[in-house]
mmCIF file of C-alpha atoms in Angstrom:
data_model
loop_
_atom_site.group_PDB
_atom_site.id
_atom_site.type_symbol
_atom_site.label_atom_id
_atom_site.label_comp_id
_atom_site.label_asym_id
_atom_site.label_seq_id
_atom_site.Cartn_x
_atom_site.Cartn_y
_atom_site.Cartn_z
ATOM 1 C CA MET A 1 13.126 24.194 -19.959
ATOM 2 C CA SER A 2 9.815 22.287 -19.737
ATOM 3 C CA LYS A 3 8.680 20.837 -16.441
ATOM 4 C CA LYS A 4 9.532 17.170 -15.865
ATOM 5 C CA ILE A 5 6.456 14.989 -15.572
ATOM 6 C CA THR A 6 6.202 11.585 -13.949
ATOM 7 C CA GLY A 7 3.826 9.124 -15.559
ATOM 8 C CA VAL A 8 1.652 6.857 -13.411
ATOM 9 C CA LEU A 9 0.142 3.787 -15.029
ATOM 10 C CA LEU A 10 -2.681 2.092 -13.124
ATOM 11 C CA VAL A 11 -3.527 -1.362 -14.467
ATOM 12 C CA ASN A 12 -6.372 -3.683 -13.560
ATOM 13 C CA LEU A 13 -7.262 -7.065 -15.022
ATOM 14 C CA GLY A 14 -9.956 -5.956 -17.435
ATOM 15 C CA THR A 15 -13.553 -6.571 -18.359
ATOM 16 C CA PRO A 16 -15.552 -7.288 -21.507
ATOM 17 C CA ASP A 17 -16.577 -4.206 -23.488
ATOM 18 C CA SER A 18 -20.202 -5.252 -23.018
ATOM 19 C CA PRO A 19 -22.104 -8.196 -21.510
ATOM 20 C CA SER A 20 -22.874 -9.576 -24.969
ATOM 21 C CA VAL A 21 -21.731 -13.133 -25.694
ATOM 22 C CA PRO A 22 -19.304 -12.078 -28.504
ATOM 23 C CA ASP A 23 -17.611 -9.477 -26.273
ATOM 24 C CA VAL A 24 -17.393 -11.883 -23.337
ATOM 25 C CA ARG A 25 -15.951 -14.572 -25.620
ATOM 26 C CA LYS A 26 -13.378 -12.091 -26.956
ATOM 27 C CA TYR A 27 -12.389 -11.150 -23.418
ATOM 28 C CA LEU A 28 -12.076 -14.762 -22.282
ATOM 29 C CA ARG A 29 -9.909 -15.622 -25.264
ATOM 30 C CA GLU A 30 -7.470 -12.787 -24.628
ATOM 31 C CA PHE A 31 -7.399 -13.424 -20.894
ATOM 32 C CA LEU A 32 -6.977 -17.194 -20.973
ATOM 33 C CA MET A 33 -4.507 -17.215 -23.858
ATOM 34 C CA ASP A 34 -2.035 -15.402 -21.604
ATOM 35 C CA GLY A 35 0.747 -17.915 -20.935
ATOM 36 C CA ARG A 36 1.047 -16.672 -17.363
ATOM 37 C CA VAL A 37 -2.627 -17.433 -16.701
ATOM 38 C CA ILE A 38 -2.807 -20.891 -18.254
ATOM 39 C CA ASP A 39 0.813 -21.951 -18.212
ATOM 40 C CA ILE A 40 0.771 -24.887 -20.616
ATOM 41 C CA PRO A 41 2.360 -25.133 -24.094
ATOM 42 C CA TYR A 42 0.883 -22.707 -26.627
ATOM 43 C CA PHE A 43 -0.804 -25.241 -28.918
ATOM 44 C CA SER A 44 -2.479 -27.032 -26.020
ATOM 45 C CA ARG A 45 -3.555 -23.711 -24.536
ATOM 46 C CA PHE A 46 -4.932 -22.548 -27.897
ATOM 47 C CA MET A 47 -7.013 -25.675 -28.337
ATOM 48 C CA LEU A 48 -8.266 -25.616 -24.741
ATOM 49 C CA VAL A 49 -9.243 -21.944 -24.735
ATOM 50 C CA ASN A 50 -10.610 -21.600 -28.258
ATOM 51 C CA GLY A 51 -12.065 -25.075 -28.611
ATOM 52 C CA ILE A 52 -13.568 -25.639 -25.177
ATOM 53 C CA ILE A 53 -13.471 -22.865 -22.559
ATOM 54 C CA ALA A 54 -14.378 -19.716 -24.520
ATOM 55 C CA PRO A 55 -17.180 -21.236 -26.656
ATOM 56 C CA PHE A 56 -18.900 -22.989 -23.767
ATOM 57 C CA ARG A 57 -18.190 -20.549 -20.946
ATOM 58 C CA ALA A 58 -18.961 -17.298 -22.781
ATOM 59 C CA PRO A 59 -22.790 -17.679 -22.840
ATOM 60 C CA LYS A 60 -22.883 -18.532 -19.127
ATOM 61 C CA SER A 61 -20.482 -15.730 -18.179
ATOM 62 C CA ALA A 62 -22.413 -13.238 -20.335
ATOM 63 C CA LYS A 63 -25.550 -13.891 -18.238
ATOM 64 C CA GLU A 64 -23.534 -13.120 -15.112
ATOM 65 C CA TYR A 65 -22.125 -9.915 -16.590
ATOM 66 C CA VAL A 66 -25.670 -8.770 -17.405
ATOM 67 C CA LYS A 67 -26.434 -8.932 -13.653
ATOM 68 C CA LEU A 68 -23.265 -6.983 -12.865
ATOM 69 C CA TRP A 69 -23.609 -4.298 -15.559
ATOM 70 C CA GLU A 70 -24.783 -0.860 -14.497
ATOM 71 C CA GLN A 71 -25.641 2.312 -16.373
ATOM 72 C CA ARG A 72 -21.970 3.303 -16.305
ATOM 73 C CA GLY A 73 -20.929 -0.156 -17.417
ATOM 74 C CA SER A 74 -18.678 -2.578 -15.553
ATOM 75 C CA PRO A 75 -17.868 -1.467 -11.969
ATOM 76 C CA LEU A 76 -14.255 -2.592 -12.356
ATOM 77 C CA LYS A 77 -13.818 -0.185 -15.265
ATOM 78 C CA TYR A 78 -15.752 2.837 -14.082
ATOM 79 C CA TYR A 79 -14.248 2.692 -10.605
ATOM 80 C CA GLY A 80 -10.887 2.528 -12.375
ATOM 81 C CA TYR A 81 -11.635 5.804 -14.142
ATOM 82 C CA ASP A 82 -12.890 7.378 -10.910
ATOM 83 C CA VAL A 83 -9.735 6.413 -9.026
ATOM 84 C CA ARG A 84 -7.553 7.604 -11.909
ATOM 85 C CA ASP A 85 -9.215 11.033 -11.807
ATOM 86 C CA MET A 86 -9.078 11.254 -8.003
ATOM 87 C CA LEU A 87 -5.403 10.305 -7.983
ATOM 88 C CA GLN A 88 -4.639 12.827 -10.729
ATOM 89 C CA GLN A 89 -6.250 15.561 -8.679
ATOM 90 C CA SER A 90 -4.313 14.522 -5.568
ATOM 91 C CA LEU A 91 -0.939 14.350 -7.319
ATOM 92 C CA GLY A 92 -1.252 17.566 -9.328
ATOM 93 C CA ASN A 93 0.183 18.599 -12.682
ATOM 94 C CA GLU A 94 3.664 17.231 -12.038
ATOM 95 C CA TYR A 95 2.169 13.816 -12.740
ATOM 96 C CA LYS A 96 0.160 12.268 -15.540
ATOM 97 C CA VAL A 97 -2.080 9.358 -14.502
ATOM 98 C CA ALA A 98 -3.393 6.851 -17.048
ATOM 99 C CA LEU A 99 -5.545 3.741 -16.702
ATOM 100 C CA GLY A 100 -5.047 0.550 -18.672
ATOM 101 C CA MET A 101 -6.502 -2.943 -18.571
ATOM 102 C CA ARG A 102 -4.404 -6.047 -19.053
ATOM 103 C CA TYR A 103 -7.151 -7.462 -21.257
ATOM 104 C CA GLN A 104 -9.507 -5.497 -23.508
ATOM 105 C CA SER A 105 -10.009 -1.751 -23.247
ATOM 106 C CA PRO A 106 -8.597 0.684 -22.403
ATOM 107 C CA SER A 107 -5.510 -1.344 -23.265
ATOM 108 C CA ILE A 108 -2.129 -0.996 -21.592
ATOM 109 C CA GLU A 109 -0.739 0.189 -24.915
ATOM 110 C CA GLU A 110 -3.338 2.969 -25.157
ATOM 111 C CA ALA A 111 -2.525 4.093 -21.627
ATOM 112 C CA LEU A 112 1.224 4.011 -22.260
ATOM 113 C CA ASN A 113 0.784 6.048 -25.435
ATOM 114 C CA GLU A 114 -1.091 8.615 -23.323
ATOM 115 C CA LEU A 115 1.941 8.895 -21.076
ATOM 116 C CA LYS A 116 4.296 8.962 -24.046
ATOM 117 C CA ALA A 117 2.344 11.854 -25.581
ATOM 118 C CA ALA A 118 2.678 13.722 -22.275
ATOM 119 C CA ASN A 119 6.472 13.387 -22.621
ATOM 120 C CA VAL A 120 6.864 11.820 -19.193
ATOM 121 C CA GLU A 121 10.383 11.463 -17.832
ATOM 122 C CA ARG A 122 9.676 8.219 -15.984
ATOM 123 C CA ILE A 123 6.786 5.817 -15.444
ATOM 124 C CA ILE A 124 5.561 4.251 -12.216
ATOM 125 C CA VAL A 125 3.521 1.132 -12.954
ATOM 126 C CA ILE A 126 0.987 0.098 -10.324
ATOM 127 C CA PRO A 127 -0.845 -3.145 -11.086
ATOM 128 C CA LEU A 128 -3.988 -2.935 -8.969
ATOM 129 C CA PHE A 129 -3.424 -6.311 -7.316
ATOM 130 C CA PRO A 130 -2.439 -6.114 -3.636
ATOM 131 C CA GLN A 131 -0.759 -9.531 -3.646
ATOM 132 C CA TYR A 132 1.821 -10.451 -6.280
ATOM 133 C CA ALA A 133 0.999 -13.360 -8.584
ATOM 134 C CA SER A 134 2.612 -14.274 -11.875
ATOM 135 C CA ALA A 135 -0.806 -14.412 -13.552
ATOM 136 C CA THR A 136 -1.690 -10.839 -12.532
ATOM 137 C CA THR A 137 1.141 -8.498 -11.530
ATOM 138 C CA GLY A 138 3.732 -10.558 -13.391
ATOM 139 C CA SER A 139 1.645 -10.499 -16.560
ATOM 140 C CA VAL A 140 1.175 -6.718 -16.354
ATOM 141 C CA SER A 141 4.908 -6.099 -15.895
ATOM 142 C CA GLU A 142 5.724 -8.389 -18.816
ATOM 143 C CA LYS A 143 3.224 -6.610 -21.099
ATOM 144 C CA VAL A 144 4.428 -3.124 -20.135
ATOM 145 C CA ASN A 145 8.044 -4.064 -20.829
ATOM 146 C CA GLU A 146 7.108 -5.700 -24.133
ATOM 147 C CA ILE A 147 5.434 -2.489 -25.334
ATOM 148 C CA VAL A 148 7.934 0.057 -24.014
ATOM 149 C CA ASN A 149 10.923 -1.907 -25.291
ATOM 150 C CA LYS A 150 9.773 -1.054 -28.825
ATOM 151 C CA TRP A 151 9.909 2.693 -28.165
ATOM 152 C CA GLN A 152 12.806 4.724 -29.522
ATOM 153 C CA VAL A 153 13.256 6.427 -26.163
ATOM 154 C CA ILE A 154 12.702 4.143 -23.172
ATOM 155 C CA PRO A 155 11.956 6.055 -19.959
ATOM 156 C CA SER A 156 12.901 4.889 -16.488
ATOM 157 C CA ILE A 157 10.250 2.477 -15.255
ATOM 158 C CA THR A 158 9.434 1.495 -11.694
ATOM 159 C CA HIS A 159 7.132 -1.471 -11.094
ATOM 160 C CA ILE A 160 5.176 -1.675 -7.834
ATOM 161 C CA ASN A 161 4.998 -5.440 -7.339
ATOM 162 C CA GLN A 162 2.749 -5.558 -4.289
ATOM 163 C CA PHE A 163 1.269 -3.399 -1.544
ATOM 164 C CA VAL A 164 -0.053 -6.151 0.660
ATOM 165 C CA ASP A 165 1.035 -4.489 3.899
ATOM 166 C CA HIS A 166 0.555 -0.817 3.041
ATOM 167 C CA PRO A 167 -1.175 0.730 6.086
ATOM 168 C CA LYS A 168 -3.672 2.684 3.996
ATOM 169 C CA PHE A 169 -4.618 -0.364 1.923
ATOM 170 C CA ILE A 170 -5.345 -2.256 5.139
ATOM 171 C CA GLU A 171 -7.159 0.697 6.679
ATOM 172 C CA ALA A 172 -9.346 1.220 3.590
ATOM 173 C CA PHE A 173 -10.595 -2.378 3.752
ATOM 174 C CA ALA A 174 -10.873 -2.254 7.541
ATOM 175 C CA GLN A 175 -13.028 0.886 7.305
ATOM 176 C CA ASN A 176 -15.452 -0.887 4.993
ATOM 177 C CA GLY A 177 -15.513 -3.881 7.316
ATOM 178 C CA ARG A 178 -16.076 -1.830 10.455
ATOM 179 C CA ALA A 179 -19.020 -0.059 8.838
ATOM 180 C CA MET A 180 -20.744 -3.437 8.469
ATOM 181 C CA LEU A 181 -19.622 -4.894 11.803
ATOM 182 C CA ASP A 182 -21.111 -1.842 13.525
ATOM 183 C CA LYS A 183 -24.516 -2.452 11.939
ATOM 184 C CA LYS A 184 -24.965 -6.165 12.476
ATOM 185 C CA ASP A 185 -23.782 -9.025 14.684
ATOM 186 C CA TYR A 186 -21.665 -11.698 12.975
ATOM 187 C CA ASP A 187 -20.172 -14.814 14.510
ATOM 188 C CA PHE A 188 -17.540 -15.416 11.813
ATOM 189 C CA VAL A 189 -15.498 -13.493 9.230
ATOM 190 C CA LEU A 190 -14.317 -15.177 6.040
ATOM 191 C CA PHE A 191 -11.494 -13.710 3.955
ATOM 192 C CA SER A 192 -11.853 -15.174 0.459
ATOM 193 C CA TYR A 193 -9.061 -14.581 -2.073
ATOM 194 C CA HIS A 194 -8.880 -15.451 -5.743
ATOM 195 C CA GLY A 195 -7.071 -18.752 -6.097
ATOM 196 C CA VAL A 196 -4.132 -19.803 -8.268
ATOM 197 C CA PRO A 197 -2.956 -23.291 -9.259
ATOM 198 C CA GLU A 198 -0.572 -24.860 -6.758
ATOM 199 C CA ARG A 199 2.010 -25.215 -9.533
ATOM 200 C CA HIS A 200 2.190 -21.404 -9.775
ATOM 201 C CA ILE A 201 3.214 -21.283 -6.121
ATOM 202 C CA HIS A 202 5.900 -23.918 -6.624
ATOM 203 C CA LYS A 203 7.257 -22.159 -9.720
ATOM 204 C CA ALA A 204 7.671 -18.912 -7.779
ATOM 205 C CA SER A 205 9.207 -20.621 -4.753
ATOM 206 C CA VAL A 206 12.732 -19.816 -3.622
ATOM 207 C CA GLY A 207 14.233 -23.278 -3.472
ATOM 208 C CA SER A 208 11.739 -25.527 -1.718
ATOM 209 C CA GLN A 209 10.486 -22.787 0.611
ATOM 210 C CA CYS A 210 6.802 -23.004 -0.363
ATOM 211 C CA GLN A 211 5.133 -26.115 1.068
ATOM 212 C CA LEU A 212 1.550 -24.758 0.873
ATOM 213 C CA GLY A 213 1.119 -25.369 4.582
ATOM 214 C CA SER A 214 2.032 -23.702 7.862
ATOM 215 C CA CYS A 215 4.978 -21.957 6.168
ATOM 216 C CA CYS A 216 2.386 -19.394 4.977
ATOM 217 C CA ASN A 217 1.718 -18.394 8.593
ATOM 218 C CA LYS A 218 4.793 -16.192 8.562
ATOM 219 C CA PHE A 219 5.691 -13.555 5.986
ATOM 220 C CA HIS A 220 9.375 -12.907 5.357
ATOM 221 C CA GLU A 221 12.039 -12.304 2.720
ATOM 222 C CA ARG A 222 12.040 -15.821 1.304
ATOM 223 C CA ASN A 223 8.289 -16.134 0.775
ATOM 224 C CA ARG A 224 7.396 -12.511 0.023
ATOM 225 C CA TYR A 225 6.293 -13.471 -3.514
ATOM 226 C CA CYS A 226 4.393 -16.578 -2.449
ATOM 227 C CA TYR A 227 0.818 -15.632 -3.299
ATOM 228 C CA ARG A 228 -0.681 -17.813 -0.575
ATOM 229 C CA ALA A 229 1.636 -16.399 2.100
ATOM 230 C CA GLN A 230 0.752 -12.866 1.017
ATOM 231 C CA CYS A 231 -2.962 -13.615 1.346
ATOM 232 C CA PHE A 232 -2.555 -15.057 4.837
ATOM 233 C CA TYR A 233 -0.488 -11.991 5.761
ATOM 234 C CA THR A 234 -3.232 -9.670 4.464
ATOM 235 C CA THR A 235 -5.717 -11.549 6.632
ATOM 236 C CA ARG A 236 -3.543 -11.214 9.736
ATOM 237 C CA LEU A 237 -3.192 -7.467 9.204
ATOM 238 C CA LEU A 238 -6.941 -7.047 8.696
ATOM 239 C CA VAL A 239 -7.689 -9.226 11.728
ATOM 240 C CA GLU A 240 -5.475 -6.969 13.820
ATOM 241 C CA ALA A 241 -7.101 -3.816 12.421
ATOM 242 C CA LEU A 242 -10.588 -5.203 13.083
ATOM 243 C CA GLY A 243 -9.783 -6.598 16.522
ATOM 244 C CA LEU A 244 -10.845 -10.162 15.678
ATOM 245 C CA LYS A 245 -9.864 -13.134 17.829
ATOM 246 C CA GLU A 246 -8.607 -16.596 16.927
ATOM 247 C CA GLY A 247 -11.482 -18.836 15.912
ATOM 248 C CA GLU A 248 -13.524 -15.918 14.577
ATOM 249 C CA TYR A 249 -12.094 -15.906 11.054
ATOM 250 C CA ALA A 250 -10.520 -17.971 8.275
ATOM 251 C CA THR A 251 -8.661 -17.500 4.981
ATOM 252 C CA THR A 252 -9.938 -19.348 1.901
ATOM 253 C CA PHE A 253 -9.554 -19.298 -1.896
ATOM 254 C CA GLN A 254 -12.129 -19.111 -4.674
ATOM 255 C CA SER A 255 -12.590 -19.187 -8.469
ATOM 256 C CA ARG A 256 -10.612 -22.294 -9.308
ATOM 257 C CA LEU A 257 -10.647 -23.529 -12.893
ATOM 258 C CA GLY A 258 -9.926 -27.026 -14.190
ATOM 259 C CA LYS A 259 -9.044 -30.250 -12.381
ATOM 260 C CA ASP A 260 -5.499 -29.467 -11.210
ATOM 261 C CA PRO A 261 -5.125 -28.651 -7.484
ATOM 262 C CA TRP A 262 -5.361 -24.968 -6.572
ATOM 263 C CA VAL A 263 -4.350 -23.301 -3.325
ATOM 264 C CA GLN A 264 -6.545 -24.359 -0.413
ATOM 265 C CA PRO A 265 -8.773 -24.278 1.532
ATOM 266 C CA TYR A 266 -11.469 -23.794 -1.121
ATOM 267 C CA THR A 267 -14.089 -21.202 -0.160
ATOM 268 C CA ASP A 268 -17.057 -23.045 -1.656
ATOM 269 C CA GLU A 269 -16.240 -26.184 0.336
ATOM 270 C CA TYR A 270 -15.204 -24.455 3.567
ATOM 271 C CA LEU A 271 -18.353 -22.355 3.921
ATOM 272 C CA LYS A 272 -20.667 -25.397 3.835
ATOM 273 C CA ASP A 273 -19.242 -26.669 7.119
ATOM 274 C CA LEU A 274 -19.662 -23.399 9.025
ATOM 275 C CA PRO A 275 -23.373 -23.658 9.974
ATOM 276 C CA GLY A 276 -22.768 -27.097 11.496
ATOM 277 C CA GLN A 277 -20.080 -25.498 13.695
ATOM 278 C CA GLY A 278 -22.554 -22.897 14.946
ATOM 279 C CA LYS A 279 -21.180 -20.163 12.685
ATOM 280 C CA LYS A 280 -24.344 -19.047 10.940
ATOM 281 C CA ARG A 281 -23.804 -15.295 10.585
ATOM 282 C CA VAL A 282 -20.864 -14.629 8.280
ATOM 283 C CA LEU A 283 -19.246 -11.452 6.983
ATOM 284 C CA ALA A 284 -17.125 -12.047 3.860
ATOM 285 C CA PHE A 285 -14.192 -10.018 2.554
ATOM 286 C CA SER A 286 -12.512 -10.268 -0.884
ATOM 287 C CA PRO A 287 -9.162 -8.548 -0.227
ATOM 288 C CA ALA A 288 -7.540 -9.615 -3.510
ATOM 289 C CA PHE A 289 -9.778 -7.186 -5.427
ATOM 290 C CA VAL A 290 -9.690 -3.390 -5.185
ATOM 291 C CA ALA A 291 -12.906 -2.904 -7.200
ATOM 292 C CA ASP A 292 -16.168 -4.792 -7.207
ATOM 293 C CA CYS A 293 -16.415 -7.255 -10.074
ATOM 294 C CA LEU A 294 -17.833 -10.637 -11.096
ATOM 295 C CA GLU A 295 -15.719 -12.481 -8.512
ATOM 296 C CA THR A 296 -16.841 -10.276 -5.625
ATOM 297 C CA THR A 297 -20.398 -9.117 -6.241
ATOM 298 C CA LEU A 298 -21.697 -12.285 -7.867
ATOM 299 C CA GLU A 299 -19.417 -15.139 -6.800
ATOM 300 C CA VAL A 300 -18.905 -14.167 -3.160
ATOM 301 C CA GLY A 301 -21.944 -11.953 -2.730
ATOM 302 C CA GLU A 302 -24.559 -14.171 -4.395
ATOM 303 C CA GLU A 303 -23.335 -17.683 -5.280
ATOM 304 C CA PHE A 304 -21.583 -18.321 -1.970
ATOM 305 C CA LYS A 305 -24.490 -16.782 -0.064
ATOM 306 C CA GLU A 306 -26.903 -19.210 -1.720
ATOM 307 C CA GLU A 307 -24.657 -22.190 -0.911
ATOM 308 C CA PHE A 308 -24.224 -20.997 2.673
ATOM 309 C CA MET A 309 -27.973 -20.595 3.209
ATOM 310 C CA GLU A 310 -28.640 -24.047 1.760
ATOM 311 C CA ALA A 311 -26.154 -25.455 4.291
ATOM 312 C CA GLY A 312 -28.115 -23.921 7.167
ATOM 313 C CA GLY A 313 -26.625 -20.436 7.407
ATOM 314 C CA GLU A 314 -28.662 -17.408 8.457
ATOM 315 C CA VAL A 315 -26.702 -14.308 7.401
ATOM 316 C CA TRP A 316 -24.086 -13.881 4.656
ATOM 317 C CA ASP A 317 -22.924 -10.358 3.802
ATOM 318 C CA LEU A 318 -20.125 -9.118 1.560
ATOM 319 C CA VAL A 319 -17.905 -6.177 2.476
ATOM 320 C CA PRO A 320 -17.717 -3.804 -0.523
ATOM 321 C CA SER A 321 -14.370 -3.537 -2.244
ATOM 322 C CA LEU A 322 -12.244 -0.373 -2.103
ATOM 323 C CA ASN A 323 -13.798 1.076 -5.274
ATOM 324 C CA ASP A 324 -13.437 4.887 -4.979
ATOM 325 C CA SER A 325 -12.539 5.049 -1.272
ATOM 326 C CA PRO A 326 -10.555 8.224 -0.464
ATOM 327 C CA VAL A 327 -8.235 6.194 1.799
ATOM 328 C CA TRP A 328 -7.530 3.844 -1.117
ATOM 329 C CA VAL A 329 -6.588 6.839 -3.269
ATOM 330 C CA GLU A 330 -4.315 8.035 -0.460
ATOM 331 C CA CYS A 331 -2.651 4.605 -0.555
ATOM 332 C CA LEU A 332 -1.986 4.970 -4.281
ATOM 333 C CA GLU A 333 -0.673 8.504 -3.806
ATOM 334 C CA ASP A 334 1.776 7.259 -1.197
ATOM 335 C CA LEU A 335 2.873 4.375 -3.455
ATOM 336 C CA VAL A 336 3.608 6.878 -6.198
ATOM 337 C CA LYS A 337 5.497 9.353 -4.037
ATOM 338 C CA THR A 338 7.632 6.705 -2.334
ATOM 339 C CA ALA A 339 8.360 4.709 -5.498
#
């Protein structure tokens, strides 16, 4: 009898195939046409994305991707391959690890077909988003189910919905932070997370639990899928690991799109007030991302730095993401083995 193999599907958001305008436009169209990302009726979403956002945003975004692109391509993708290979080596031949992207290549379907060809008995799906959000983890789970439900034989599937408080996830980010705190003196630490529209929080709320206020200061059964509460919880765990004190840090949200209210406070507004408060040497974290990408390297690392300096700041540094950290791979290995 052949050995039973467990499939492991790692999924990240995705990246254009190249920094060219056509490839960036293609990526934006697929990404923003996802009904979990822009949750408005299909026709309105189609007109907004294809008539306004993609045509006008693609040239600007392509210039940013050119800055990000390296010899190996997009960091989000090549670190994904590195982590896949490291995890495969750690888990051994009783597992088959595949990497897919929610948008563009390698697609989730390609990765699932890899696992199908390996005749896996079950599949453990790990969306590479520490905090659950409908637009990220929820979208990945929906896509995986949509594809696998068409198979003749449907294997057992386990979805890892979040790992916000996994000790090794926290330690991996804390290690990167300590390495920078040991080299330089900072007077403030800013934890900047990708934002989501407030309506997404309300839609996911259990009853009227989510008030987008002090209720996020505690993490419990009723708000465990509130994205904002998860982010604040991540911050508290990192603060504890780093030994920070009250008044030395804050949690903010970036990358908002459109005119509707998104979760607050907004990073780009919050940082401008820091120099006037005597907080001129800032270390920034982006704990919603496990690999460096446009939103970390360029938005937090460059755009926010420029705005901070213009407001009177002196030092603005970005803590690298987890990328190919061995402790991060250990986190994934533990998620797989305890699934």
